[in-house]
Structure formats: structure tokens, C-alpha cells
Short mmCIF file of C-alpha atoms in Angstrom, two decimals:
data_model
loop_
_atom_site.label_atom_id
_atom_site.label_comp_id
_atom_site.label_asym_id
_atom_site.label_seq_id
_atom_site.Cartn_x
_atom_site.Cartn_y
_atom_site.Cartn_z
CA MET A 1029 -13.79 21.54 22.06
CA SER A 1030 -10.66 19.46 21.52
CA HIS A 1031 -8.41 20.41 18.61
CA LYS A 1032 -7.11 16.84 18.30
CA PRO A 1033 -8.53 14.06 16.10
CA LEU A 1034 -10.05 10.99 17.71
CA PRO A 1035 -7.55 8.41 19.05
CA GLY A 1036 -6.14 6.33 16.21
CA PHE A 1037 -7.22 8.81 13.52
CA ARG A 1038 -5.07 11.29 11.61
CA ASP A 1039 -5.18 14.82 10.27
CA PHE A 1040 -3.41 15.23 6.95
CA TYR A 1041 -1.91 18.70 6.79
CA PRO A 1042 -0.39 19.57 3.39
CA GLU A 1043 2.98 18.04 4.33
CA GLN A 1044 1.39 14.75 5.46
CA PHE A 1045 -0.99 14.78 2.52
CA ALA A 1046 1.99 15.11 0.16
CA GLU A 1047 3.55 12.03 1.74
CA ARG A 1048 0.29 10.12 1.38
CA ALA A 1049 0.02 11.25 -2.24
CA HIS A 1050 3.55 9.98 -2.91
CA ILE A 1051 2.62 6.56 -1.51
CA PHE A 1052 -0.64 6.46 -3.48
CA ASP A 1053 1.01 7.62 -6.71
CA THR A 1054 3.71 4.98 -6.41
CA TRP A 1055 1.18 2.25 -5.68
CA ARG A 1056 -0.97 3.18 -8.67
CA ARG A 1057 1.96 3.61 -11.05
CA VAL A 1058 3.42 0.17 -10.34
CA VAL A 1059 0.19 -1.81 -10.12
CA ARG A 1060 -1.15 -0.36 -13.36
CA ARG A 1061 2.13 -1.40 -15.00
CA TYR A 1062 1.06 -4.97 -14.21
CA ALA A 1063 -2.28 -4.38 -16.00
CA PHE A 1064 -4.44 -4.23 -12.85
CA GLN A 1065 -7.58 -2.07 -12.95
CA GLU A 1066 -8.72 0.13 -10.09
CA TYR A 1067 -12.12 -0.31 -8.43
CA ASP A 1068 -13.81 0.83 -5.24
CA GLY A 1069 -16.81 0.00 -3.10
CA PRO A 1070 -18.88 1.63 -0.36
CA PRO A 1071 -17.22 2.42 3.00
CA LEU A 1072 -20.39 1.21 4.74
CA GLU A 1073 -21.49 -2.41 4.33
CA PRO A 1074 -23.98 -4.81 5.96
CA LEU A 1075 -22.53 -6.14 9.21
CA GLU A 1076 -23.21 -9.72 8.14
CA LEU A 1077 -20.71 -9.37 5.28
CA TYR A 1078 -17.95 -9.39 7.92
CA THR A 1079 -19.46 -11.76 10.48
CA GLN A 1080 -20.04 -14.33 7.70
CA LYS A 1081 -16.31 -14.29 6.95
CA SER A 1082 -14.78 -13.84 10.40
CA GLY A 1083 -17.46 -14.84 12.90
CA GLU A 1084 -19.38 -12.82 15.47
CA GLU A 1085 -16.20 -12.07 17.45
CA ILE A 1086 -15.15 -9.61 14.73
CA VAL A 1087 -17.86 -7.22 15.94
CA THR A 1088 -15.72 -6.12 18.90
CA GLN A 1089 -13.17 -4.75 16.39
CA LEU A 1090 -15.63 -2.86 14.19
CA TYR A 1091 -17.25 0.54 14.03
CA ASN A 1092 -20.80 -0.80 13.69
CA PHE A 1093 -24.27 0.56 14.37
CA VAL A 1094 -27.92 0.26 13.35
CA ASP A 1095 -28.78 2.82 10.68
CA LYS A 1096 -32.04 4.75 10.28
CA GLY A 1097 -33.42 1.96 8.14
CA GLU A 1098 -32.92 -0.48 11.05
CA ARG A 1099 -30.07 -2.21 9.19
CA ALA A 1100 -27.02 -3.53 11.05
CA VAL A 1101 -24.06 -1.95 9.25
CA ALA A 1102 -20.32 -1.45 9.75
CA MET A 1103 -17.56 0.77 8.44
CA ARG A 1104 -15.40 -1.50 6.32
CA PRO A 1105 -12.50 -3.04 8.28
CA GLU A 1106 -11.09 -4.74 5.17
CA MET A 1107 -11.76 -4.82 1.44
CA THR A 1108 -11.81 -8.54 0.63
CA PRO A 1109 -15.51 -9.14 1.49
CA THR A 1110 -16.54 -6.19 -0.69
CA PHE A 1111 -14.26 -7.44 -3.45
CA ALA A 1112 -15.76 -10.95 -3.20
CA ARG A 1113 -19.28 -9.56 -3.34
CA MET A 1114 -18.52 -7.43 -6.40
CA VAL A 1115 -16.73 -10.22 -8.30
CA GLY A 1116 -19.50 -12.67 -7.41
CA ALA A 1117 -22.13 -10.33 -8.84
CA LYS A 1118 -20.49 -10.32 -12.30
CA ALA A 1119 -18.37 -13.47 -12.24
CA GLN A 1120 -19.86 -14.88 -15.45
CA THR A 1121 -19.09 -11.80 -17.55
CA LEU A 1122 -15.68 -10.74 -16.21
CA ARG A 1123 -12.61 -11.49 -18.32
CA LYS A 1124 -10.35 -13.98 -16.53
CA PRO A 1125 -8.05 -13.63 -14.86
CA VAL A 1126 -9.54 -10.65 -13.06
CA ARG A 1127 -6.80 -8.15 -12.13
CA TRP A 1128 -8.21 -5.52 -9.77
CA PHE A 1129 -6.77 -3.19 -7.17
CA SER A 1130 -8.16 -0.60 -4.76
CA LEU A 1131 -6.98 1.99 -2.22
CA PRO A 1132 -9.75 2.04 0.41
CA GLN A 1133 -9.73 3.71 3.80
CA LEU A 1134 -10.37 1.01 6.42
CA PHE A 1135 -11.58 1.26 10.01
CA ARG A 1136 -10.98 -1.02 13.00
CA TYR A 1137 -11.70 -0.31 16.64
CA GLU A 1138 -8.60 -1.80 18.25
CA ARG A 1139 -5.73 -0.74 20.48
CA THR A 1140 -3.47 1.73 18.71
CA GLN A 1141 0.25 0.94 18.59
CA LYS A 1142 3.27 1.53 16.38
CA GLY A 1143 2.27 0.80 12.79
CA ARG A 1144 -1.41 0.23 13.64
CA LEU A 1145 -4.11 2.87 13.93
CA ARG A 1146 -7.90 2.77 13.96
CA GLU A 1147 -7.99 3.92 10.37
CA HIS A 1148 -5.58 3.50 7.53
CA TYR A 1149 -5.43 3.40 3.76
CA GLN A 1150 -4.51 0.09 2.18
CA LEU A 1151 -3.49 -1.02 -1.26
CA ASN A 1152 -5.41 -4.19 -2.11
CA VAL A 1153 -4.24 -6.18 -5.14
CA ASP A 1154 -6.22 -9.29 -6.14
CA LEU A 1155 -6.03 -11.75 -9.01
CA VAL A 1156 -8.97 -14.09 -9.66
CA GLY A 1157 -9.43 -17.02 -12.00
CA GLU A 1158 -5.99 -18.61 -12.22
CA ALA A 1159 -4.80 -21.59 -10.14
CA ASP A 1160 -1.28 -21.92 -11.56
CA VAL A 1161 1.66 -20.89 -9.36
CA LEU A 1162 2.72 -18.40 -12.01
CA ALA A 1163 -0.12 -16.23 -10.70
CA ASP A 1164 1.39 -16.47 -7.21
CA ALA A 1165 4.80 -15.41 -8.54
CA GLU A 1166 3.20 -12.53 -10.43
CA LEU A 1167 1.46 -11.31 -7.28
CA LEU A 1168 4.66 -11.32 -5.21
CA SER A 1169 6.47 -9.57 -8.06
CA VAL A 1170 3.95 -6.71 -7.84
CA ALA A 1171 4.58 -6.25 -4.11
CA LEU A 1172 8.36 -6.30 -4.50
CA GLU A 1173 8.34 -4.01 -7.53
CA ILE A 1174 6.52 -1.50 -5.31
CA MET A 1175 9.39 -1.75 -2.83
CA ARG A 1176 11.84 -1.02 -5.64
CA ALA A 1177 9.78 1.97 -6.77
CA PHE A 1178 10.03 3.43 -3.26
CA GLY A 1179 13.83 3.15 -3.44
CA LEU A 1180 14.10 0.08 -1.20
CA THR A 1181 16.30 -2.91 -2.04
CA ALA A 1182 16.62 -6.56 -1.08
CA ALA A 1183 19.00 -5.37 1.64
CA ASP A 1184 16.13 -3.36 3.14
CA VAL A 1185 13.15 -5.70 2.72
CA ARG A 1186 12.69 -9.45 2.77
CA ALA A 1187 9.71 -11.43 1.45
CA ARG A 1188 9.14 -14.37 3.78
CA VAL A 1189 7.24 -17.00 1.82
CA SER A 1190 5.59 -20.32 2.66
CA ASP A 1191 2.86 -22.62 1.33
CA ARG A 1192 -0.03 -23.86 3.43
CA ARG A 1193 -0.31 -26.99 1.27
CA LEU A 1194 3.37 -27.79 1.75
CA LEU A 1195 3.07 -27.20 5.49
CA ASN A 1196 0.03 -29.46 5.67
CA GLY A 1197 1.95 -32.13 3.75
CA LEU A 1198 4.76 -31.92 6.29
CA LEU A 1199 2.31 -32.26 9.17
CA THR A 1200 0.75 -35.28 7.48
CA HIS A 1201 4.17 -36.85 6.98
CA LEU A 1202 4.93 -36.32 10.68
CA ALA A 1203 1.67 -38.13 11.55
CA ILE A 1204 0.24 -35.07 13.28
CA ALA A 1205 -3.53 -35.40 13.45
CA GLU A 1206 -5.46 -32.79 11.47
CA PRO A 1207 -7.44 -31.52 14.52
CA ALA A 1208 -4.08 -30.43 15.99
CA TRP A 1209 -3.09 -28.38 12.93
CA PRO A 1210 -4.60 -25.06 14.10
CA ALA A 1211 -2.59 -25.30 17.32
CA VAL A 1212 0.56 -26.02 15.28
CA TYR A 1213 -0.17 -23.00 13.04
CA THR A 1214 -0.48 -20.81 16.14
CA VAL A 1215 2.83 -22.03 17.53
CA LEU A 1216 4.60 -21.49 14.20
CA ASP A 1217 3.13 -18.02 13.91
CA LYS A 1218 4.54 -17.09 17.32
CA LEU A 1219 7.76 -19.09 17.11
CA GLU A 1220 9.98 -16.00 16.94
CA ARG A 1221 8.08 -14.13 19.65
CA GLN A 1222 7.69 -16.66 22.45
CA PRO A 1223 10.16 -18.87 24.37
CA ARG A 1224 10.91 -22.27 22.88
CA GLU A 1225 9.81 -23.93 26.10
CA LEU A 1226 6.36 -22.34 25.85
CA SER A 1227 6.06 -23.39 22.21
CA ALA A 1228 6.97 -26.97 23.13
CA GLU A 1229 4.41 -26.91 25.91
CA LYS A 1230 1.70 -25.74 23.49
CA LEU A 1231 2.57 -28.51 21.04
CA ALA A 1232 2.45 -31.12 23.79
CA GLU A 1233 -0.98 -29.84 24.83
CA ALA A 1234 -2.08 -30.30 21.19
CA GLY A 1235 -1.07 -33.98 21.38
CA LEU A 1236 2.28 -33.97 19.56
CA ASP A 1237 4.90 -36.46 20.73
CA ASP A 1238 8.48 -35.31 21.37
CA GLU A 1239 9.75 -36.30 17.92
CA ALA A 1240 7.00 -34.47 16.05
CA ALA A 1241 7.27 -31.43 18.33
CA THR A 1242 11.04 -31.24 17.82
CA ALA A 1243 10.55 -31.38 14.05
CA VAL A 1244 7.95 -28.58 14.14
CA LEU A 1245 10.14 -26.41 16.36
CA GLY A 1246 12.90 -26.81 13.78
CA PHE A 1247 10.76 -25.58 10.89
CA GLY A 1248 11.80 -21.98 11.45
CA ALA A 1249 15.44 -22.79 10.69
CA LEU A 1250 14.77 -24.69 7.45
CA ASP A 1251 15.68 -23.13 4.14
CA PHE A 1252 14.04 -24.61 1.06
CA ALA A 1253 17.03 -26.72 0.04
CA THR A 1254 17.34 -28.29 3.49
CA MET A 1255 13.62 -28.93 3.74
CA ARG A 1256 13.63 -30.51 0.28
CA ALA A 1257 16.58 -32.78 1.12
CA ARG A 1258 15.04 -33.85 4.41
CA TYR A 1259 11.39 -34.30 3.43
CA GLY A 1260 11.15 -33.95 -0.35
CA ASP A 1261 10.76 -37.65 -1.13
CA ALA A 1262 7.88 -38.20 1.32
CA PRO A 1263 4.68 -38.97 -0.64
CA ALA A 1264 2.66 -36.38 1.33
CA VAL A 1265 5.26 -33.70 0.69
CA GLN A 1266 6.76 -34.35 -2.77
CA PRO A 1267 4.09 -32.75 -5.02
CA HIS A 1268 4.02 -29.60 -2.90
CA VAL A 1269 7.81 -29.32 -2.95
CA ALA A 1270 7.79 -29.63 -6.75
CA ARG A 1271 5.13 -26.95 -7.06
CA PHE A 1272 6.98 -24.59 -4.73
CA ALA A 1273 10.23 -25.13 -6.67
CA GLU A 1274 8.36 -24.14 -9.83
CA TYR A 1275 7.10 -21.03 -8.04
CA LEU A 1276 10.64 -20.06 -7.04
CA ALA A 1277 11.81 -20.54 -10.63
CA HIS A 1278 9.08 -18.17 -11.82
CA CYS A 1279 10.11 -15.62 -9.19
CA ASP A 1280 13.70 -15.87 -10.37
CA ALA A 1281 12.63 -15.24 -13.97
CA LEU A 1282 10.63 -12.22 -12.80
CA GLY A 1283 13.74 -10.81 -11.13
CA VAL A 1284 12.67 -11.01 -7.47
CA ALA A 1285 14.43 -14.17 -6.23
CA ASP A 1286 16.99 -12.15 -4.23
CA TRP A 1287 14.19 -10.75 -2.06
CA ILE A 1288 12.74 -14.13 -1.02
CA ARG A 1289 13.32 -16.19 2.11
CA PHE A 1290 11.56 -19.54 2.50
CA ASP A 1291 9.93 -19.47 5.94
CA LEU A 1292 7.49 -22.09 7.23
CA THR A 1293 6.57 -19.87 10.19
CA ILE A 1294 4.59 -17.62 7.82
CA VAL A 1295 1.12 -19.16 8.06
CA ARG A 1296 -0.97 -15.95 8.01
CA GLY A 1297 -3.48 -15.47 10.77
CA LEU A 1298 -6.57 -15.62 8.61
CA ALA A 1299 -7.92 -19.15 8.30
CA TYR A 1300 -9.05 -18.78 4.71
CA TYR A 1301 -5.59 -18.95 3.10
CA THR A 1302 -5.15 -22.17 1.13
CA GLY A 1303 -1.81 -22.03 -0.71
CA ILE A 1304 1.31 -19.88 -1.03
CA VAL A 1305 1.39 -17.07 1.55
CA PHE A 1306 3.89 -14.29 2.14
CA GLU A 1307 4.70 -11.29 4.32
CA LEU A 1308 7.17 -8.47 3.68
CA PHE A 1309 9.37 -7.28 6.56
CA ASP A 1310 12.12 -4.72 6.87
CA GLN A 1311 15.47 -6.45 7.37
CA VAL A 1312 16.25 -4.52 10.55
CA GLY A 1313 13.10 -5.83 12.21
CA GLU A 1314 12.09 -2.35 13.33
CA PHE A 1315 8.51 -2.40 12.04
CA ARG A 1316 5.44 -4.56 11.74
CA ALA A 1317 4.84 -6.49 8.50
CA ILE A 1318 4.82 -4.11 5.54
CA CYS A 1319 2.55 -6.30 3.47
CA GLY A 1320 0.86 -9.68 3.63
CA GLY A 1321 -1.23 -11.94 1.45
CA GLY A 1322 -1.49 -15.17 -0.46
CA ARG A 1323 -3.84 -17.61 -2.11
CA TYR A 1324 -7.43 -17.98 -0.86
CA ASP A 1325 -9.13 -20.31 -3.34
CA ASN A 1326 -12.27 -21.00 -1.28
CA LEU A 1327 -13.20 -17.53 -0.06
CA LEU A 1328 -15.00 -16.18 -3.12
CA LYS A 1329 -17.35 -19.16 -3.13
CA SER A 1330 -18.24 -18.69 0.55
CA LEU A 1331 -18.71 -14.91 0.33
CA GLY A 1332 -19.62 -14.07 -3.24
CA GLY A 1333 -20.91 -17.34 -4.65
CA ALA A 1334 -18.23 -17.50 -7.37
CA ASP A 1335 -16.20 -20.72 -7.28
CA LEU A 1336 -12.95 -19.26 -8.61
CA PRO A 1337 -9.33 -19.54 -7.48
CA ALA A 1338 -8.05 -16.27 -6.07
CA LEU A 1339 -5.08 -14.61 -4.44
CA GLY A 1340 -4.21 -11.16 -3.22
CA PHE A 1341 -2.34 -8.95 -0.78
CA GLY A 1342 -2.84 -5.85 1.31
CA MET A 1343 -0.25 -3.12 1.99
CA GLY A 1344 -1.10 -0.36 4.46
CA ASP A 1345 0.07 3.24 4.27
CA VAL A 1346 1.06 3.51 7.95
CA VAL A 1347 3.96 1.05 8.05
CA ILE A 1348 5.32 1.87 4.60
CA GLY A 1349 5.23 5.56 5.51
CA GLU A 1350 7.14 4.92 8.75
CA LEU A 1351 9.72 2.80 6.89
CA LEU A 1352 10.30 5.38 4.15
CA ARG A 1353 10.76 8.16 6.70
CA ALA A 1354 13.15 6.03 8.78
CA ARG A 1355 15.28 5.23 5.72
CA GLY A 1356 15.30 8.80 4.41
CA LEU A 1357 13.31 7.81 1.32
CA MET A 1358 10.28 10.04 1.77
CA PRO A 1359 10.70 12.91 -0.71
CA PRO A 1360 10.48 16.46 0.64
CA THR A 1361 7.21 18.30 0.23
CA PRO A 1362 7.36 19.94 -3.21
CA SER A 1363 6.70 23.63 -3.65
CA THR A 1364 3.19 24.26 -4.91
CA VAL A 1365 4.21 27.41 -6.82
CA ALA A 1366 6.23 27.27 -10.03
CA ILE A 1367 5.80 30.90 -11.14
CA TRP A 1368 5.06 34.03 -9.15
CA VAL A 1369 3.59 36.92 -11.14
CA ALA A 1370 4.47 40.35 -9.80
CA GLN A 1371 3.36 43.72 -11.09
CA SER A 1372 4.78 47.17 -11.20
CA PRO A 1373 2.63 49.07 -8.69
CA ASP A 1374 3.34 52.38 -10.42
CA THR A 1375 1.76 51.51 -13.79
CA PRO A 1376 -2.05 52.00 -14.05
CA ASP A 1377 -2.77 48.95 -16.24
CA ALA A 1378 -0.36 46.65 -14.38
CA PRO A 1379 -2.93 44.87 -12.15
CA HIS A 1380 -5.11 43.67 -15.02
CA ALA A 1381 -2.06 42.90 -17.16
CA ALA A 1382 -0.72 40.73 -14.31
CA LEU A 1383 -4.04 38.90 -14.05
CA ARG A 1384 -4.11 38.25 -17.80
CA THR A 1385 -0.54 36.98 -17.57
CA ALA A 1386 -1.35 34.62 -14.68
CA ALA A 1387 -4.41 33.29 -16.51
CA ALA A 1388 -2.36 32.62 -19.65
CA LEU A 1389 0.41 30.85 -17.70
CA ARG A 1390 -2.14 28.68 -15.89
CA GLY A 1391 -3.72 27.87 -19.21
CA ALA A 1392 -0.28 26.71 -20.39
CA GLY A 1393 -0.13 24.29 -17.45
CA CYS A 1394 2.08 26.32 -15.10
CA THR A 1395 1.29 26.51 -11.39
CA THR A 1396 1.03 30.24 -10.86
CA GLU A 1397 0.34 32.55 -7.92
CA PHE A 1398 0.34 36.32 -7.32
CA ALA A 1399 -0.35 38.76 -4.50
CA LEU A 1400 -4.05 39.30 -3.90
CA ARG A 1401 -3.64 42.95 -2.92
CA VAL A 1402 -1.50 45.87 -4.08
CA GLN A 1403 2.03 45.70 -2.67
CA LYS A 1404 5.41 47.15 -3.41
CA LEU A 1405 7.43 45.10 -5.90
CA ASP A 1406 10.00 43.99 -3.31
CA LYS A 1407 7.20 42.81 -1.03
CA GLN A 1408 5.62 40.83 -3.87
CA LEU A 1409 8.92 39.12 -4.69
CA GLU A 1410 9.51 38.30 -1.05
CA SER A 1411 6.04 36.71 -0.84
CA GLY A 1412 6.89 34.63 -3.90
CA ARG A 1413 10.12 33.41 -2.37
CA LYS A 1414 8.30 32.39 0.81
CA ALA A 1415 5.81 30.48 -1.35
CA GLY A 1416 8.69 28.51 -2.88
CA ALA A 1417 8.59 30.01 -6.36
CA GLY A 1418 11.78 29.76 -8.37
CA THR A 1419 10.61 31.81 -11.34
CA PHE A 1420 9.23 35.35 -11.22
CA VAL A 1421 7.41 37.13 -14.01
CA ILE A 1422 7.39 40.89 -13.49
CA VAL A 1423 4.67 42.62 -15.51
CA ASP A 1424 5.18 46.31 -16.36
CA PRO A 1425 3.08 47.67 -19.25
CA GLY A 1426 5.09 50.85 -18.97
CA MET A 1427 8.01 49.08 -20.61
CA GLY A 1428 6.28 49.37 -23.99
CA ASP A 1429 6.88 46.51 -26.43
CA ALA A 1430 8.58 44.27 -23.86
CA PRO A 1431 6.37 44.32 -20.75
CA TRP A 1432 7.38 40.91 -19.30
CA ARG A 1433 10.61 40.27 -17.40
CA VAL A 1434 11.42 36.76 -16.20
CA ARG A 1435 13.74 36.58 -13.21
CA ARG A 1436 15.34 33.38 -11.93
CA THR A 1437 17.86 33.10 -9.13
CA GLY A 1438 21.43 33.47 -10.41
CA ASN A 1439 20.40 34.40 -13.96
CA ASP A 1440 19.98 37.65 -15.85
CA ASP A 1441 16.43 38.81 -16.54
CA VAL A 1442 14.88 37.51 -19.77
CA ILE A 1443 12.65 39.97 -21.62
CA PHE A 1444 9.52 38.92 -23.56
CA SER A 1445 7.40 41.03 -25.86
CA SER A 1446 4.74 38.36 -26.49
CA LEU A 1447 2.57 36.59 -23.93
CA ASP A 1448 2.47 33.51 -26.18
CA ALA A 1449 6.28 33.46 -26.27
CA LEU A 1450 6.39 33.79 -22.46
CA CYS A 1451 4.00 30.86 -22.02
CA ALA A 1452 5.92 28.70 -24.48
CA TRP A 1453 9.18 29.45 -22.64
CA ALA A 1454 7.61 28.69 -19.26
CA SER A 1455 6.19 25.37 -20.47
CA SER A 1456 9.58 24.20 -21.76
CA ASN A 1457 11.74 25.39 -18.85
CA GLY A 1458 10.60 23.22 -15.98
CA THR A 1459 7.91 25.47 -14.59
CA VAL A 1460 4.98 23.14 -15.30
CA ARG A 1461 3.67 21.36 -12.18
#
């Protein structure tokens, strides 16, 4: 039998689990600060929930099967369909805007590569019931505040932001026929990764003339000010420029403007996005997108039956973990032991006195361990040091009225005559975990 997990899956030994816990704890701490509530759904859903959203071709990327009830089911590859179903079921009674988040484990059968496995955990943050661009600014602020909480700065991470409505207005102004828009989106999405000549060829195949193709190929170099000066007065573009300017002003007020780069090549691969979209990338360009999302105002109606504006993002644990390790920002695995209780092996009542001491310290909130068999005192202390303990309580009933000695590296022993006093001292001296 192989001792390795399946390809694309991970074992989480205590060190890796501690890293995952750090990511999860940071996610939860920040998102709850923005008043989002946590939810979850089943890891197994009807297959049609995903084919309805993404088409039958999605099946090749799923872990799907027919269950014992003859139902076609799949392990969830994403959370949005489940979210849409749940919101749709209670849309009339939910307080708006809905602010929900989840940390599901997701499964996709696809080729494994750097930053992408066949399973991962993902923070999903969604906001439903508000169409104003202030909601879009709030959503991006959440994602960037998470970056700050991990110790990253605007010098480390950039939010590349666009607006599908603005892009569509530009294409309309350039007299590019709407049936050609998907081909233009594809070219823009790959503009940085494929030769300019190939991009121009793809645009020509889509029916664009040289002037329109040249304009589209220049979109990647446009900052917002230049785009506004060049196209901002065009009737098809002007309202979208004004709205995006308002969005940027909100982002500035929220303290995240320094992280943002206007980028028309960010179109997001999923066809259901309808408004402002964004992706977070490390500035070095070493990793895949850290995070991606945007506005999807039509999706809830098609999946959950609730006609409500909505927006959200997903942030996976794989890429953010790789980035934090590469930048030296992943904290070391903490010791699990705060106090080690040792006993004098030469005193008859010492074993039970040590157990009572450990129980009292645990009751006071201190992470406490002791040797599970009789050992010499030096051996017990050595075991405690190997466990990472920094505080040792030596129990010796033979010492009469002061049977507890606390020993810390570099300090003189502190003597206690009361177990209550010992527990109070331990609780106030950094030994609570």
C-alpha cells in the first residue's frame, strides 16, 4: 500500500496544519471585522447544480458519480452554486445586504501545477442585495485588508481592477460587433501571455479592422487617467467612466487606493461577471492569482431564483500559503506545551499530587503536559524541553508547606504553597495557550 496521498491531495501534519490554521484564523478575523457571517453547505451536491451554471463540459473537471440512490452527484468544485441555492431558498426573509462568507474544501479533477491542486480550501466572501459601487469598493477592501493582516503591503501585492460594463462601452464605441466580444475578452485575458502577433491574428479572425484591433491591443497599457482622457466623452463610455471614478474614490476613502491598478485585461474567465472585476497578484509575478472576483448580478436569478444584485470573491489557501512562505511571513509552528509538570520520583504522594496540579492548571486555561510513566526528574525535565515547554512546575509533597517550584529558563525558582496561587500566577504570566 502506498504511503502517499492521491495526486493533487495533501496530508496536513501538525506543522502544515498550523500553517493552515494561521491562514484560516486570519481570514475569519478580518472578514468578521467587516460584519460578514460564516455559513457552510454540503460537500456533495447534485451534478446539475454545476452543469446548469457551467455547461456539460464542466463534468470532465469534476469528481462525480452516481450514488446508491441513483442520483448524479459531484464533490463541490466551487461554492457559488451552493451559495446561490441557499440564498434563493430564503431570499425573502434575509436582511439585505446579505454578508456571508465560507471556508469550504473544494475538489477539481484537473492537471496539478504550481498553485493548483485537485483539492484546496477557499475563502468565499459574497455580498448580496446592493447594486451601488460602494459595495464593490467594500468587497475589494476586505480582500486587501486580508493582505495587510498577513503582513503584506502594496509593494508586495497589486489589485488589478477593471469593469465589464466599461469594457463593453469601449467595444461599442470602437464599433466592434457584440458577437465578437467573447473573442476580444479571450485576447485581452491572454494579452500578457501570448505574442502580440498572435493576439492581432485572433482579433482579425473575430472580424476587427486594423484600427479597432490596434486600439484593443493598446488597452493593456492604459491607466485610468489616460483611458478617461481618450475615451471618457464618448456616449457609450461616459457613464461607466463616471461610475468607475466614483468606485476609485470610495476605495481611496477606505484606504486601499495605493494597492489598485486599473487594468482592462482583467476580464475574469467566468462568463457570468457583469460589472467591476478584480484579481490580486504578487508584484514579483512569481505566483498565480492570489484572489479573484467581482460583480455577478444575474447569477443568483439563474441558479437560485432570487433576482438580486451580487458580488463576491474567492481566495485559495494554496497560493497564499506559497506566497507567505516565500516572503518569510508564515509564522513558525508554535509550541503546544506551555507548562510541563514534573514530580519528585522519591516522594510517595508525588504522582497523584502532580496529576492534581496538571488538572488545576488545565482548568485555569494553561496548556499542560507531564510524563505518562515514572521517570527520574532530569529525564522528565528533558522531555519537557523537547516538547517546547518554557515553564516547569516541579511537584514535591515532601517539601511540606511549599510543594510547588516553578522553574523558568534564566530565572530563580519561584516557590508556591497554594495551588490556587500557582494557577493564578500561571494565568497571568504568559502560560495560557
